[in-house]
Short mmCIF file of C-alpha atoms in Angstrom, two decimals:
data_model
loop_
_atom_site.label_atom_id
_atom_site.label_comp_id
_atom_site.label_asym_id
_atom_site.label_seq_id
_atom_site.Cartn_x
_atom_site.Cartn_y
_atom_site.Cartn_z
CA MET E 16 172.22 220.23 -74.41
CA THR E 17 175.81 219.39 -73.58
CA ASN E 18 177.06 215.92 -72.72
CA SER E 19 179.54 217.38 -70.24
CA LEU E 20 179.21 216.40 -66.61
CA VAL E 21 179.59 220.09 -65.70
CA PRO E 22 176.62 222.35 -66.52
CA PRO E 23 177.14 225.68 -68.30
CA ALA E 24 178.53 228.63 -66.34
CA GLY E 25 176.06 230.92 -64.62
CA PRO E 26 172.97 230.02 -62.57
CA GLN E 27 173.01 226.43 -63.80
CA ARG E 28 176.50 225.80 -62.45
CA VAL E 29 175.72 227.57 -59.17
CA LEU E 30 172.64 225.37 -58.69
CA ALA E 31 174.79 222.29 -59.32
CA LEU E 32 177.36 223.50 -56.78
CA ALA E 33 174.61 223.96 -54.19
CA GLN E 34 173.40 220.43 -54.94
CA LEU E 35 176.92 219.05 -54.53
CA ALA E 36 177.45 220.92 -51.25
CA ASN E 37 174.56 219.33 -49.38
CA SER E 38 174.59 215.93 -51.13
CA VAL E 39 178.04 215.10 -49.71
CA GLY E 40 176.72 215.65 -46.19
CA ASP E 41 173.54 213.76 -46.96
CA GLY E 42 175.47 210.77 -48.27
CA ALA E 43 177.38 210.50 -45.01
CA PHE E 44 174.17 211.01 -43.01
CA TYR E 45 172.21 208.31 -44.87
CA VAL E 46 174.71 205.51 -44.23
CA THR E 47 175.24 206.32 -40.52
CA SER E 48 171.96 207.72 -39.17
CA ALA E 49 170.19 204.41 -38.49
CA LEU E 50 173.09 203.02 -36.46
CA TYR E 51 173.59 206.33 -34.67
CA PHE E 52 169.98 206.48 -33.49
CA THR E 53 169.91 202.82 -32.44
CA HIS E 54 173.47 202.16 -31.15
CA VAL E 55 174.49 205.58 -29.85
CA VAL E 56 171.22 207.24 -28.82
CA GLY E 57 169.76 203.87 -27.81
CA LEU E 58 166.38 204.05 -29.56
CA ASP E 59 164.53 200.88 -30.51
CA PRO E 60 164.81 200.23 -34.30
CA ALA E 61 161.03 199.92 -34.65
CA ARG E 62 160.56 203.30 -32.97
CA VAL E 63 163.15 204.87 -35.24
CA GLY E 64 161.24 203.56 -38.25
CA LEU E 65 157.95 204.84 -36.82
CA GLY E 66 159.42 208.26 -36.09
CA LEU E 67 160.88 208.61 -39.58
CA THR E 68 157.61 207.51 -41.18
CA VAL E 69 155.69 210.15 -39.22
CA ALA E 70 158.32 212.77 -40.04
CA TRP E 71 158.29 212.18 -43.79
CA ALA E 72 154.49 212.03 -43.83
CA VAL E 73 154.38 215.49 -42.24
CA GLY E 74 157.17 216.72 -44.50
CA SER E 75 155.42 215.59 -47.66
CA LEU E 76 152.26 217.46 -46.65
CA ALA E 77 154.27 220.58 -45.84
CA GLY E 78 156.00 220.62 -49.22
CA VAL E 79 152.95 222.00 -51.06
CA PRO E 80 152.24 225.07 -48.89
CA ILE E 81 155.95 225.80 -48.58
CA GLY E 82 156.25 225.61 -52.35
CA ARG E 83 153.39 228.09 -52.63
CA LEU E 84 155.20 230.34 -50.16
CA ALA E 85 158.23 230.27 -52.46
CA ASP E 86 156.00 231.38 -55.35
CA ARG E 87 154.56 234.28 -53.37
CA ARG E 88 157.57 235.46 -51.36
CA GLY E 89 160.47 234.69 -53.67
CA ALA E 90 162.13 231.36 -54.42
CA ARG E 91 165.73 232.33 -53.64
CA GLY E 92 165.07 233.75 -50.16
CA THR E 93 162.79 230.84 -49.30
CA ALA E 94 165.38 228.30 -50.47
CA VAL E 95 168.15 229.96 -48.47
CA LEU E 96 166.05 230.02 -45.29
CA LEU E 97 165.05 226.38 -45.73
CA ALA E 98 168.66 225.31 -46.30
CA LEU E 99 169.57 227.01 -43.03
CA ALA E 100 166.57 225.37 -41.33
CA THR E 101 167.64 221.95 -42.59
CA GLY E 102 171.14 222.49 -41.23
CA MET E 103 169.71 223.46 -37.85
CA ALA E 104 167.45 220.39 -37.85
CA VAL E 105 170.42 218.12 -38.54
CA ALA E 106 172.39 219.84 -35.77
CA SER E 107 169.49 219.21 -33.37
CA PHE E 108 170.05 215.46 -33.78
CA LEU E 109 173.34 215.95 -31.94
CA VAL E 110 171.48 216.60 -28.70
CA VAL E 111 168.60 214.13 -29.12
CA ARG E 112 168.42 211.67 -26.21
CA GLY E 113 164.88 210.30 -26.35
CA PHE E 114 162.09 209.23 -28.67
CA TRP E 115 159.90 212.36 -28.67
CA PRO E 116 162.81 214.78 -29.13
CA PHE E 117 163.91 212.50 -31.98
CA VAL E 118 160.45 212.71 -33.60
CA ALA E 119 160.41 216.51 -33.23
CA ALA E 120 163.87 216.83 -34.81
CA ALA E 121 162.96 214.38 -37.58
CA VAL E 122 159.74 216.29 -38.39
CA GLY E 123 161.73 219.53 -38.60
CA TYR E 124 164.32 217.88 -40.83
CA ALA E 125 161.78 216.28 -43.19
CA THR E 126 159.68 219.44 -43.42
CA ALA E 127 162.67 221.63 -44.22
CA GLN E 128 164.02 219.12 -46.75
CA SER E 129 160.67 218.78 -48.55
CA GLY E 130 160.20 222.54 -48.62
CA LEU E 131 163.76 223.11 -49.82
CA ALA E 132 163.22 220.72 -52.73
CA ALA E 133 160.08 222.60 -53.83
CA ALA E 134 161.72 226.02 -53.41
CA ARG E 135 164.78 224.99 -55.41
CA GLN E 136 162.56 223.74 -58.22
CA ALA E 137 160.75 227.08 -58.26
CA LEU E 138 164.12 228.84 -58.26
CA LEU E 139 165.31 226.70 -61.15
CA ALA E 140 162.14 227.47 -63.13
CA GLY E 141 162.66 231.20 -62.61
CA LEU E 142 166.32 231.20 -63.67
CA VAL E 143 166.43 228.66 -66.49
CA SER E 144 164.41 228.65 -69.71
CA ALA E 145 161.83 225.92 -70.22
CA GLY E 146 163.93 224.24 -72.92
CA GLU E 147 166.93 223.88 -70.59
CA ARG E 148 165.23 222.66 -67.41
CA THR E 149 165.27 218.91 -68.05
CA GLY E 150 168.91 219.09 -69.13
CA LEU E 151 169.83 220.94 -65.97
CA LEU E 152 167.88 218.48 -63.82
CA ALA E 153 169.88 215.69 -65.46
CA HIS E 154 173.09 217.53 -64.50
CA LEU E 155 171.78 217.97 -60.95
CA GLN E 156 170.93 214.26 -60.71
CA SER E 157 174.47 213.39 -61.80
CA THR E 158 175.87 215.86 -59.27
CA LEU E 159 173.63 214.43 -56.56
CA ASN E 160 174.89 210.91 -57.17
CA ALA E 161 178.50 212.05 -57.17
CA GLY E 162 178.04 213.87 -53.87
CA LEU E 163 176.18 210.97 -52.27
CA ALA E 164 178.97 208.59 -53.31
CA VAL E 165 181.65 210.80 -51.73
CA GLY E 166 179.54 211.27 -48.60
CA ALA E 167 178.83 207.55 -48.34
CA GLY E 168 182.58 206.94 -48.36
CA LEU E 169 183.07 209.41 -45.51
CA GLY E 170 180.19 207.79 -43.65
CA GLY E 171 181.82 204.41 -44.16
CA LEU E 172 184.95 205.70 -42.44
CA ALA E 173 182.82 206.80 -39.49
CA LEU E 174 181.21 203.36 -39.34
CA HIS E 175 184.65 201.77 -39.38
CA VAL E 176 185.81 203.94 -36.47
CA GLY E 177 182.52 203.26 -34.69
CA THR E 178 182.90 205.84 -31.91
CA ARG E 179 180.33 208.37 -30.75
CA GLY E 180 182.63 211.17 -31.86
CA ALA E 181 182.82 209.73 -35.38
CA TYR E 182 179.04 209.66 -35.67
CA LEU E 183 178.73 213.19 -34.31
CA GLY E 184 181.32 214.33 -36.82
CA VAL E 185 179.13 213.01 -39.64
CA PHE E 186 176.09 214.90 -38.35
CA ALA E 187 178.14 218.05 -37.99
CA LEU E 188 179.40 217.61 -41.56
CA ASP E 189 175.82 217.32 -42.85
CA ALA E 190 174.73 220.42 -40.92
CA VAL E 191 177.66 222.41 -42.29
CA SER E 192 176.92 221.16 -45.81
CA PHE E 193 173.50 222.83 -45.68
CA LEU E 194 175.05 226.04 -44.43
CA LEU E 195 177.37 225.91 -47.46
CA CYS E 196 174.37 225.20 -49.68
CA ALA E 197 172.63 228.32 -48.32
CA GLY E 198 175.77 230.37 -48.96
CA VAL E 199 175.93 229.16 -52.56
CA LEU E 200 172.23 229.83 -53.18
CA VAL E 201 172.70 233.43 -52.05
CA ARG E 202 174.97 233.93 -55.08
CA LEU E 203 172.08 233.30 -57.47
CA PRO E 204 170.04 236.13 -58.96
CA SER E 205 166.74 236.76 -57.22
CA VAL E 206 163.54 235.51 -58.82
CA ALA E 207 160.61 237.89 -58.73
CA ALA E 208 157.83 236.75 -56.42
CA VAL E 209 154.44 236.21 -57.98
CA GLY E 210 152.83 238.21 -55.18
CA SER E 211 149.11 237.55 -55.08
CA VAL E 212 148.65 234.15 -56.70
CA LYS E 213 145.46 233.82 -58.68
CA GLY E 214 142.74 231.78 -56.99
CA ASN E 215 142.23 230.72 -53.42
CA GLY E 216 143.70 227.78 -51.57
CA LEU E 217 145.97 225.16 -53.11
CA ALA E 218 145.00 225.05 -56.78
CA VAL E 219 147.09 221.96 -57.46
CA LEU E 220 144.66 219.84 -55.46
CA ARG E 221 141.86 220.90 -57.83
CA ASP E 222 143.94 220.20 -60.94
CA ARG E 223 142.75 216.62 -61.37
CA PRO E 224 144.92 215.68 -64.39
CA TYR E 225 148.05 216.86 -62.53
CA VAL E 226 146.96 214.93 -59.42
CA VAL E 227 146.49 211.77 -61.50
CA LEU E 228 149.86 212.37 -63.15
CA THR E 229 151.48 212.59 -59.71
CA VAL E 230 149.81 209.35 -58.61
CA LEU E 231 151.00 207.53 -61.74
CA ASN E 232 154.52 208.86 -61.21
CA THR E 233 154.39 207.61 -57.62
CA VAL E 234 153.63 204.12 -58.94
CA LEU E 235 156.68 204.36 -61.21
CA LEU E 236 158.80 205.51 -58.26
CA LEU E 237 158.09 202.30 -56.33
CA ARG E 238 161.36 201.15 -57.96
CA MET E 239 163.28 203.52 -55.66
CA PRO E 240 163.80 201.06 -52.74
CA LEU E 241 164.88 198.28 -55.11
CA LEU E 242 168.62 198.84 -54.71
CA SER E 243 168.49 199.48 -50.97
CA LEU E 244 165.93 196.83 -49.97
CA GLY E 245 164.27 194.77 -52.70
CA LEU E 246 167.35 193.46 -54.48
CA PRO E 247 169.42 192.83 -51.31
CA LEU E 248 166.60 190.69 -49.90
CA TRP E 249 166.05 188.95 -53.24
CA ILE E 250 169.75 188.16 -53.62
CA ALA E 251 170.05 186.86 -50.07
CA GLU E 252 166.80 184.88 -49.96
CA ARG E 253 166.16 183.70 -53.51
CA THR E 254 169.47 183.46 -55.41
CA ALA E 255 172.88 181.79 -55.11
CA ALA E 256 174.69 185.08 -55.80
CA PRO E 257 177.10 186.42 -53.14
CA THR E 258 175.84 189.24 -50.93
CA TRP E 259 178.73 191.54 -51.92
CA LEU E 260 176.98 191.89 -55.26
CA VAL E 261 174.54 194.29 -53.55
CA SER E 262 177.31 196.86 -53.18
CA ALA E 263 178.52 196.29 -56.74
CA LEU E 264 175.04 196.88 -58.17
CA PHE E 265 174.72 200.09 -56.17
CA VAL E 266 178.04 201.36 -57.54
CA LEU E 267 176.97 200.39 -61.06
CA ASN E 268 173.71 202.33 -60.71
CA THR E 269 175.34 205.41 -59.22
CA GLY E 270 178.12 205.50 -61.81
CA ALA E 271 175.73 205.04 -64.73
CA VAL E 272 173.52 207.91 -63.59
CA MET E 273 176.58 210.15 -63.16
CA LEU E 274 177.84 209.37 -66.66
CA PHE E 275 174.71 208.96 -68.76
CA GLN E 276 171.74 210.80 -67.19
CA VAL E 277 172.51 214.00 -69.15
CA ARG E 278 172.70 212.09 -72.43
CA MET E 279 169.50 210.17 -71.70
CA ALA E 280 167.64 213.45 -71.13
CA ARG E 281 168.88 215.07 -74.34
CA GLY E 282 165.87 214.19 -76.50
CA VAL E 283 163.24 215.15 -73.93
CA THR E 284 162.06 218.62 -74.90
CA GLY E 285 158.29 218.75 -74.43
CA VAL E 286 155.17 216.91 -73.33
CA ALA E 287 155.15 214.50 -76.31
CA THR E 288 158.82 213.49 -76.03
CA ALA E 289 158.55 213.25 -72.23
CA ALA E 290 155.55 210.90 -72.46
CA GLY E 291 157.45 208.83 -75.02
CA ALA E 292 160.49 208.57 -72.73
CA VAL E 293 158.30 207.40 -69.83
CA ARG E 294 156.52 204.88 -72.08
CA ARG E 295 159.80 203.39 -73.31
CA SER E 296 161.13 203.23 -69.76
CA GLY E 297 158.09 201.12 -68.82
CA TRP E 298 159.07 198.46 -71.36
CA VAL E 299 162.68 198.50 -70.15
CA MET E 300 161.52 198.18 -66.54
CA LEU E 301 159.34 195.19 -67.47
CA ALA E 302 162.38 193.59 -69.11
CA ALA E 303 164.50 194.30 -66.01
CA CYS E 304 161.92 192.65 -63.74
CA ALA E 305 161.78 189.57 -65.99
CA VAL E 306 165.59 189.30 -65.97
CA PHE E 307 165.77 189.67 -62.19
CA ALA E 308 163.15 186.93 -61.80
CA PHE E 309 165.28 184.60 -63.96
CA SER E 310 168.17 184.88 -61.47
CA ALA E 311 166.46 182.54 -59.00
CA GLY E 312 167.43 178.89 -59.05
CA VAL E 313 170.54 179.19 -61.23
CA PRO E 314 174.19 178.60 -60.16
CA THR E 315 176.24 181.34 -58.53
CA TRP E 316 178.08 182.94 -61.44
CA PRO E 317 175.24 182.73 -63.95
CA ALA E 318 173.08 184.37 -61.27
CA VAL E 319 175.65 187.15 -60.92
CA GLY E 320 175.60 187.74 -64.68
CA VAL E 321 171.80 187.79 -64.81
CA LEU E 322 171.57 190.22 -61.89
CA VAL E 323 174.12 192.58 -63.47
CA ALA E 324 172.14 192.52 -66.72
CA GLY E 325 168.96 193.29 -64.80
CA ALA E 326 170.68 196.16 -62.98
CA VAL E 327 171.76 197.67 -66.31
CA LEU E 328 168.18 197.56 -67.57
CA LEU E 329 166.96 199.01 -64.26
CA VAL E 330 169.21 202.06 -64.45
CA VAL E 331 168.27 202.66 -68.09
CA ALA E 332 164.59 202.59 -67.10
CA GLU E 333 165.30 204.88 -64.15
CA MET E 334 167.07 207.51 -66.25
CA GLY E 335 164.38 207.53 -68.93
CA GLN E 336 161.53 207.75 -66.45
CA SER E 337 163.26 210.51 -64.49
CA ALA E 338 163.88 212.67 -67.57
CA GLY E 339 160.28 212.32 -68.74
CA ALA E 340 158.79 213.00 -65.32
CA TRP E 341 160.92 216.13 -64.80
CA GLN E 342 159.75 217.58 -68.11
CA LEU E 343 156.09 216.83 -67.45
CA SER E 344 156.15 218.18 -63.91
CA PHE E 345 157.41 221.57 -65.12
CA ASP E 346 155.57 221.85 -68.43
CA LEU E 347 152.19 221.14 -66.85
CA ALA E 348 152.58 223.54 -63.90
CA PRO E 349 151.24 227.12 -64.22
CA ASP E 350 153.99 229.74 -64.30
CA ASP E 351 152.64 231.43 -61.17
CA ARG E 352 152.47 228.22 -59.10
CA VAL E 353 155.64 226.29 -59.98
CA GLY E 354 156.72 225.92 -56.34
CA GLU E 355 153.29 224.74 -55.23
CA TYR E 356 153.01 222.22 -58.07
CA GLN E 357 156.57 220.96 -57.60
CA GLY E 358 155.93 220.56 -53.89
CA PHE E 359 152.94 218.35 -54.70
CA PHE E 360 154.72 216.36 -57.41
CA GLY E 361 157.57 215.73 -54.98
CA THR E 362 155.24 214.00 -52.51
CA GLY E 363 155.40 211.01 -54.82
CA ILE E 364 159.00 210.41 -53.74
CA THR E 365 158.03 210.35 -50.07
CA VAL E 366 155.05 208.07 -50.65
CA ALA E 367 157.17 205.70 -52.74
CA ARG E 368 159.87 205.56 -50.08
CA THR E 369 157.25 204.94 -47.38
CA ALA E 370 155.09 202.37 -49.18
CA GLY E 371 157.81 200.89 -51.38
CA PRO E 372 159.47 198.68 -48.74
CA LEU E 373 156.20 196.94 -47.86
CA VAL E 374 155.17 196.56 -51.51
CA LEU E 375 158.55 195.23 -52.63
CA THR E 376 159.05 192.79 -49.77
CA THR E 377 155.57 191.36 -50.40
CA LEU E 378 155.97 191.09 -54.16
CA LEU E 379 159.58 189.95 -54.39
CA VAL E 380 160.42 188.03 -51.23
CA GLN E 381 157.03 186.42 -50.63
CA TRP E 382 155.70 186.01 -54.19
CA GLY E 383 158.98 185.54 -56.04
CA THR E 384 158.84 185.39 -59.85
CA PRO E 385 155.11 186.27 -60.14
CA GLY E 386 155.79 189.30 -57.95
CA TRP E 387 158.56 190.52 -60.26
CA LEU E 388 156.32 190.15 -63.29
CA LEU E 389 153.45 191.93 -61.54
CA LEU E 390 155.75 194.81 -60.60
CA GLY E 391 156.92 195.10 -64.20
CA GLY E 392 153.39 194.89 -65.55
CA VAL E 393 152.02 197.56 -63.21
CA THR E 394 154.95 199.81 -64.13
CA LEU E 395 154.25 199.36 -67.84
CA VAL E 396 150.55 200.18 -67.42
CA ALA E 397 151.34 203.31 -65.39
CA SER E 398 153.95 204.45 -67.91
CA TYR E 399 151.46 204.12 -70.79
CA ALA E 400 148.77 205.96 -68.82
CA MET E 401 151.07 208.97 -68.32
CA GLY E 402 150.76 210.00 -71.97
CA PRO E 403 146.97 210.48 -72.18
CA VAL E 404 146.86 212.09 -68.74
CA ALA E 405 149.66 214.51 -69.68
CA ARG E 406 147.85 215.48 -72.89
CA ARG E 407 144.68 216.05 -70.90
CA ALA E 408 146.58 218.19 -68.39
CA ALA E 409 148.19 220.24 -71.18
CA ARG E 410 145.06 220.88 -73.25
CA PRO E 411 143.48 223.69 -71.19
CA ARG E 412 146.74 225.65 -71.21
CA ASN E 413 148.07 224.96 -74.67
CA TYR E 414 145.00 224.42 -76.81
CA VAL E 415 144.23 227.22 -79.25
CA ALA E 416 140.89 227.16 -81.01
CA PRO E 417 141.20 227.20 -84.80
CA VAL E 418 140.36 230.44 -86.55
CA PRO E 419 137.31 229.89 -88.80
CA ALA E 420 137.85 230.50 -92.49
CA PRO E 421 136.28 233.68 -93.85
CA ALA E 422 132.89 233.27 -95.42
CA PRO E 423 132.91 233.35 -99.22
CA ALA E 424 132.00 236.70 -100.73
#
């Protein structure tokens, strides 16, 4: 695996370009959408939150059957259609004027986004050898962060201008970015469809070890709202650190992932090394939680130093856990159901984003130091449990019975 920020030429680089194309638009969308729906459209913030929760719940459920569709009908064509559908869903926000039209547009957006993620994973699996997938996913994660950072800057300009036209320009940019993504994906070689997938129904739901693995990964992903919600509230409510530190910690996290995610994934090459990476990340996450807890009740600048140290540990844990989870999610999925399995594994992200805010505000803001330690302890337990579950999931596919020795003459 290369340490370069640019993946090798060919399908890997094209996939990274597609990721960059839509992540710039998404970055601008993420930082402006809440204010657009509340200040420009005039929706109540609570109703916006309710609508988005419903939308992502529907989208997470749709990811599995759409992933199966990608397996059966071809991953490239499915991904292109879903990229176009996502662009159309974003464009529909431009004409939303009420709550129910907003919910309908949000459901379309979340469904298309969830399906696109599963289809792109199936496309990646069909174009890239098993030994290169985790490395490419590390490149894609770096590319994603770079695009989101650029897009967030453009969104910040729109927020500074503050006019309806500026907000609409951001939404138009995001819609166009998905059209560009579709155009880039068309350049990839086609991946043969599986056709008639063995078995009936959604086999992933009957694969109990993979289901347990997904649940454990969801627990590990509860860290996702830390930078956007948990730490900002902790800094404001429980420490003497200045609030501008929230932005600095976000930049630190984004920059570290861009620079080091590929290197962190270099040693992850199979189920054993992936489980080891997740296990080590659990210890680092426990250390990060303990350091964050120590930031309460100390003077301003020592608190800043402690929080920066905790943020460094957090991003190290994030990169290790991500690399291990990527490898496990692919290695333990049947070759003829990669899209279906990836669609299911991806629901963990949606669940973590939905449940994470409530969990983190309860643990960190209300419980304080004990809450941080509980979060770290639960993460460590889940990271250790991933190894045995992964070995159990791999055994039916990889186990070969020993050949008995010939009987003596």
